[in-house]
Short mmCIF file of C-alpha atoms and ligand atoms in Angstrom, two decimals:
data_model
loop_
_atom_site.label_atom_id
_atom_site.label_comp_id
_atom_site.label_asym_id
_atom_site.label_seq_id
_atom_site.Cartn_x
_atom_site.Cartn_y
_atom_site.Cartn_z
CA MET A 1491 6.58 7.61 1.29
CA THR A 1492 7.41 9.83 4.26
CA ALA A 1493 9.21 8.89 7.44
CA ASN A 1494 5.96 7.51 8.84
CA ARG A 1495 6.41 3.90 9.80
CA LEU A 1496 4.19 1.54 7.90
CA HIS A 1497 2.48 -1.49 9.28
CA PRO A 1498 4.68 -4.58 8.80
CA ALA A 1499 2.26 -5.65 6.08
CA VAL A 1500 4.14 -3.64 3.52
CA PRO A 1501 1.98 -2.38 0.66
CA PRO A 1502 2.49 -4.08 -2.70
CA ASN A 1503 5.02 -2.72 -5.06
CA GLU A 1504 5.39 -2.98 -8.82
CA ARG A 1505 6.63 -6.57 -8.69
CA ASP A 1506 3.53 -7.77 -6.80
CA ARG A 1507 1.15 -6.67 -9.52
CA PRO A 1508 -1.41 -7.65 -10.22
CA LEU A 1509 -2.24 -7.86 -6.52
CA ARG A 1510 -4.17 -11.07 -5.84
CA LEU A 1511 -7.36 -10.62 -3.85
CA ALA A 1512 -9.32 -13.12 -1.80
CA VAL A 1513 -12.93 -11.95 -1.49
CA LEU A 1514 -15.07 -13.26 1.36
CA ILE A 1515 -18.83 -13.24 0.85
CA SER A 1516 -22.07 -14.62 2.30
CA GLY A 1517 -24.68 -13.50 -0.18
CA SER A 1518 -25.47 -11.62 -3.37
CA GLY A 1519 -21.90 -10.62 -4.09
CA SER A 1520 -22.70 -7.42 -5.96
CA ASN A 1521 -19.57 -5.81 -4.47
CA LEU A 1522 -17.62 -8.88 -5.52
CA GLN A 1523 -19.01 -8.35 -9.02
CA ALA A 1524 -17.85 -4.70 -8.94
CA LEU A 1525 -14.35 -5.88 -7.97
CA ILE A 1526 -14.33 -8.52 -10.70
CA ASP A 1527 -15.52 -5.98 -13.30
CA ALA A 1528 -12.87 -3.48 -12.21
CA SER A 1529 -10.15 -6.17 -12.25
CA GLN A 1530 -11.03 -7.03 -15.83
CA ARG A 1531 -10.33 -3.51 -17.12
CA GLY A 1532 -7.08 -3.34 -18.99
CA ASP A 1533 -5.05 -1.29 -16.54
CA ALA A 1534 -6.27 -2.96 -13.33
CA PRO A 1535 -3.50 -3.48 -10.75
CA PHE A 1536 -5.41 -6.29 -9.02
CA GLU A 1537 -7.17 -9.55 -9.79
CA VAL A 1538 -9.65 -11.70 -7.84
CA GLY A 1539 -7.82 -14.96 -7.21
CA LEU A 1540 -10.22 -16.70 -4.82
CA VAL A 1541 -13.76 -16.29 -3.50
CA ILE A 1542 -14.74 -17.86 -0.21
CA SER A 1543 -18.30 -18.07 1.05
CA ASN A 1544 -19.63 -19.38 4.32
CA ARG A 1545 -22.90 -20.19 2.57
CA ALA A 1546 -23.18 -22.68 -0.29
CA ASP A 1547 -26.20 -20.86 -1.74
CA ALA A 1548 -24.52 -17.46 -2.05
CA LEU A 1549 -25.20 -15.93 -5.44
CA GLY A 1550 -21.71 -14.52 -5.39
CA LEU A 1551 -20.31 -18.01 -5.89
CA GLU A 1552 -22.10 -18.13 -9.24
CA ARG A 1553 -20.73 -14.73 -10.16
CA ALA A 1554 -17.22 -15.95 -9.39
CA ALA A 1555 -17.66 -19.20 -11.30
CA ARG A 1556 -18.96 -17.24 -14.32
CA ALA A 1557 -15.75 -15.22 -14.25
CA GLY A 1558 -13.62 -18.36 -13.99
CA ILE A 1559 -12.48 -17.57 -10.45
CA PRO A 1560 -11.83 -20.45 -8.04
CA THR A 1561 -14.34 -20.67 -5.18
CA GLN A 1562 -14.46 -22.38 -1.82
CA THR A 1563 -17.41 -22.85 0.48
CA LEU A 1564 -16.52 -23.04 4.13
CA SER A 1565 -19.77 -23.43 6.04
CA HIS A 1566 -19.76 -22.25 9.62
CA ARG A 1567 -22.03 -25.13 10.53
CA GLY A 1568 -20.12 -27.92 12.15
CA PHE A 1569 -17.67 -25.61 13.87
CA GLU A 1570 -18.24 -25.33 17.55
CA THR A 1571 -16.26 -22.17 18.04
CA ARG A 1572 -15.45 -19.05 16.08
CA ALA A 1573 -11.77 -19.76 16.61
CA GLY A 1574 -12.21 -23.21 14.99
CA TYR A 1575 -13.90 -21.71 11.95
CA ASP A 1576 -11.32 -18.97 11.63
CA ALA A 1577 -8.49 -21.52 11.83
CA ALA A 1578 -10.00 -23.39 8.87
CA LEU A 1579 -10.47 -20.11 7.02
CA ALA A 1580 -6.85 -19.17 7.74
CA GLU A 1581 -5.72 -22.47 6.25
CA LEU A 1582 -7.65 -21.88 3.02
CA LEU A 1583 -6.20 -18.43 2.80
CA SER A 1584 -2.65 -19.44 3.54
CA GLU A 1585 -2.77 -21.83 0.58
CA ALA A 1586 -4.00 -19.06 -1.69
CA ALA A 1587 -1.64 -16.45 -0.17
CA PRO A 1588 -3.56 -13.37 -1.30
CA GLY A 1589 -2.07 -9.92 -1.05
CA LEU A 1590 -5.32 -8.51 0.20
CA ILE A 1591 -8.57 -9.83 1.69
CA ALA A 1592 -11.71 -7.96 0.76
CA LEU A 1593 -14.73 -8.63 2.97
CA ALA A 1594 -17.77 -8.08 0.81
CA GLY A 1595 -20.94 -8.81 2.74
CA PHE A 1596 -19.22 -11.60 4.74
CA MET A 1597 -21.69 -11.98 7.59
CA ARG A 1598 -19.37 -13.33 10.22
CA ILE A 1599 -17.54 -11.74 13.10
CA LEU A 1600 -13.85 -12.61 12.84
CA THR A 1601 -11.75 -13.47 15.88
CA PRO A 1602 -9.13 -10.96 17.04
CA GLY A 1603 -6.29 -13.40 16.24
CA PHE A 1604 -7.45 -13.76 12.64
CA VAL A 1605 -7.90 -10.03 12.20
CA GLU A 1606 -4.51 -9.32 13.78
CA HIS A 1607 -2.78 -11.63 11.32
CA TRP A 1608 -4.29 -9.83 8.34
CA GLN A 1609 -4.30 -6.33 9.77
CA GLY A 1610 -3.32 -3.84 7.16
CA ARG A 1611 -4.17 -6.35 4.43
CA MET A 1612 -7.91 -6.69 4.98
CA LEU A 1613 -10.61 -4.25 3.85
CA ASN A 1614 -14.37 -4.14 4.47
CA ILE A 1615 -17.22 -2.15 3.05
CA HIS A 1616 -19.99 -1.06 5.36
CA PRO A 1617 -23.28 0.59 4.37
CA SER A 1618 -23.10 3.69 6.56
CA LEU A 1619 -20.96 6.73 7.14
CA LEU A 1620 -18.83 5.23 9.88
CA PRO A 1621 -18.46 5.78 12.77
CA SER A 1622 -22.24 6.29 12.59
CA TYR A 1623 -24.39 3.18 12.35
CA ARG A 1624 -22.10 0.25 12.92
CA GLY A 1625 -23.81 -3.13 12.70
CA LEU A 1626 -26.93 -4.16 10.86
CA HIS A 1627 -30.07 -2.48 9.39
CA THR A 1628 -28.26 0.76 8.71
CA HIS A 1629 -30.74 2.02 6.10
CA GLN A 1630 -33.77 1.62 8.40
CA ARG A 1631 -31.88 3.28 11.25
CA VAL A 1632 -30.87 6.26 9.12
CA LEU A 1633 -34.46 6.77 7.96
CA ALA A 1634 -35.81 6.42 11.52
CA ALA A 1635 -33.37 9.04 12.71
CA GLY A 1636 -34.35 11.44 9.91
CA ASP A 1637 -30.74 11.93 8.78
CA PRO A 1638 -30.39 14.00 5.59
CA VAL A 1639 -27.29 12.11 4.40
CA HIS A 1640 -26.30 8.45 4.40
CA GLY A 1641 -23.61 6.48 2.63
CA ALA A 1642 -21.00 3.79 2.72
CA THR A 1643 -17.44 3.42 4.03
CA VAL A 1644 -14.46 1.35 2.97
CA HIS A 1645 -12.21 0.74 5.97
CA PHE A 1646 -9.32 -1.37 7.20
CA VAL A 1647 -10.52 -4.22 9.39
CA THR A 1648 -9.50 -4.27 13.01
CA ALA A 1649 -10.76 -6.36 15.89
CA GLU A 1650 -13.43 -3.73 16.61
CA LEU A 1651 -16.53 -4.51 14.57
CA ASP A 1652 -16.96 -1.85 11.83
CA GLY A 1653 -14.47 0.19 13.82
CA GLY A 1654 -11.25 0.11 11.76
CA PRO A 1655 -9.69 3.22 10.22
CA ALA A 1656 -11.81 4.61 7.43
CA ILE A 1657 -10.38 5.11 3.94
CA LEU A 1658 -13.06 6.24 1.58
CA GLN A 1659 -16.68 7.25 1.98
CA ALA A 1660 -19.49 7.89 -0.46
CA ARG A 1661 -22.15 10.26 0.80
CA VAL A 1662 -25.67 9.70 -0.47
CA PRO A 1663 -28.49 12.23 0.09
CA VAL A 1664 -31.61 10.80 1.75
CA LEU A 1665 -34.67 11.70 -0.29
CA ALA A 1666 -38.13 12.58 1.00
CA ASP A 1667 -39.78 9.51 -0.48
CA ASP A 1668 -37.03 7.01 0.45
CA ASP A 1669 -37.81 3.67 1.94
CA PRO A 1670 -35.05 1.30 3.14
CA ASP A 1671 -34.89 -0.58 -0.16
CA ARG A 1672 -34.68 2.53 -2.33
CA LEU A 1673 -32.06 4.06 -0.09
CA ALA A 1674 -30.11 0.80 0.08
CA ALA A 1675 -30.07 0.55 -3.70
CA ARG A 1676 -28.62 4.06 -4.09
CA VAL A 1677 -26.00 3.37 -1.41
CA LEU A 1678 -25.10 0.01 -3.02
CA LYS A 1679 -24.54 1.76 -6.36
CA GLN A 1680 -21.92 3.93 -4.63
CA GLU A 1681 -20.40 0.95 -2.87
CA HIS A 1682 -19.71 -0.51 -6.30
CA HIS A 1683 -17.73 2.62 -7.10
CA ILE A 1684 -15.73 3.12 -3.90
CA TYR A 1685 -14.73 -0.46 -3.15
CA PRO A 1686 -12.86 -1.01 -6.41
CA LEU A 1687 -11.36 2.45 -6.10
CA ALA A 1688 -9.91 1.87 -2.58
CA THR A 1689 -8.73 -1.59 -3.71
CA ARG A 1690 -6.93 0.04 -6.63
CA TRP A 1691 -5.22 2.47 -4.25
CA PHE A 1692 -4.05 -0.41 -2.13
CA ALA A 1693 -2.86 -2.40 -5.10
CA GLU A 1694 -0.96 0.59 -6.39
CA GLY A 1695 0.86 0.87 -3.06
CA ARG A 1696 -0.78 4.23 -2.35
CA LEU A 1697 -2.77 3.03 0.66
CA ALA A 1698 -1.52 1.49 3.90
CA LEU A 1699 -2.29 1.16 7.55
CA SER A 1700 0.49 2.69 9.65
CA SER A 1701 1.84 1.09 12.77
CA ASP A 1702 -0.01 3.70 14.84
CA GLY A 1703 -3.26 2.44 13.32
CA ARG A 1704 -3.96 5.31 10.96
CA THR A 1705 -4.82 5.16 7.30
CA GLN A 1706 -2.09 6.51 5.08
CA LEU A 1707 -2.73 7.64 1.56
CA ASP A 1708 0.17 8.66 -0.65
CA GLY A 1709 2.47 8.64 2.38
CA LYS A 1710 0.33 11.00 4.45
CA PRO A 1711 -1.90 10.08 7.37
CA LEU A 1712 -5.61 10.69 6.75
CA ASP A 1713 -7.31 12.61 9.54
CA SER A 1714 -10.64 11.76 7.96
CA PRO A 1715 -11.65 9.55 5.05
CA VAL A 1716 -11.63 10.71 1.46
CA ILE A 1717 -15.24 11.64 0.70
CA ILE A 1718 -17.13 11.32 -2.57
CA THR A 1719 -20.56 12.87 -2.72
CA ALA A 1720 -23.08 11.14 -4.97
CA ASP A 1721 -25.82 12.98 -6.77
CA THR A 1722 -29.40 11.79 -6.23
CA ALA A 1723 -29.39 9.37 -9.20
C1 GRF B 2463 -23.32 -4.41 1.27
O1 GRF B 2463 -24.30 -3.50 1.59
C2 GRF B 2463 -22.08 -4.19 2.09
O2 GRF B 2463 -21.88 -2.84 2.39
C3 GRF B 2463 -22.37 -4.96 3.33
O3 GRF B 2463 -23.06 -6.11 2.91
C4 GRF B 2463 -23.71 -5.84 1.69
C5 GRF B 2463 -23.22 -6.85 0.70
O4 GRF B 2463 -23.89 -6.78 -0.51
N1 GRF B 2463 -21.15 -5.24 4.08
P1 GRF B 2463 -23.36 -7.63 -1.75
O5 GRF B 2463 -23.35 -9.08 -1.29
O6 GRF B 2463 -22.00 -7.15 -2.08
O7 GRF B 2463 -24.35 -7.39 -2.83
#
């Protein structure tokens, strides 16, 4: 590491391995599956220790159960405020004490206090080349704009929605005959590659968020995310 100051959430070192992840989901959980699959490879420096869903019917819960991973459902119904929900979520997480939280299609906006607590130890994957197309319906919006390239971004989570420092992006060409579903499927395939890769970097202690809010990889600040360009397959 260089003289750059790191965020107080010090990256894991050898003794913390395998790094224990809590993955937060709301739906299909295909990114969760990619993380589980990667964690089950022999040399993986991380494991999925807990999956939390805000929806009881999330398919991702079945994926976790199939892999023998403990799950919790914390429905947002019944909570009057976001802060109330996030306090309950914080309690579940503090019991599990993960080294990293991976948001994987978790369809809730988190409160600034929650995000602050986990800053530097919480990642998200978003289906666009951030900072373009924050928010929902990214594939439709990219097609409507006629963009030639689309993709996905893994980033640190900050209080700004889809606005935290980017780490890794996969660029995916937009094809002439694309519709939102076809384009989404090709982007998702790349998500399944880049999310486990960025998680591995974090678990290996190569990736951190510095105190000045920049992504650091291998001790150097990243001016722009690492980019992987997918072929058209
Ligand atoms: C993915 O497109 C991810 O980028 C976004 O939500 C979707 C989740 O899909 N944040 P899955 O539940 O991982 O299949």
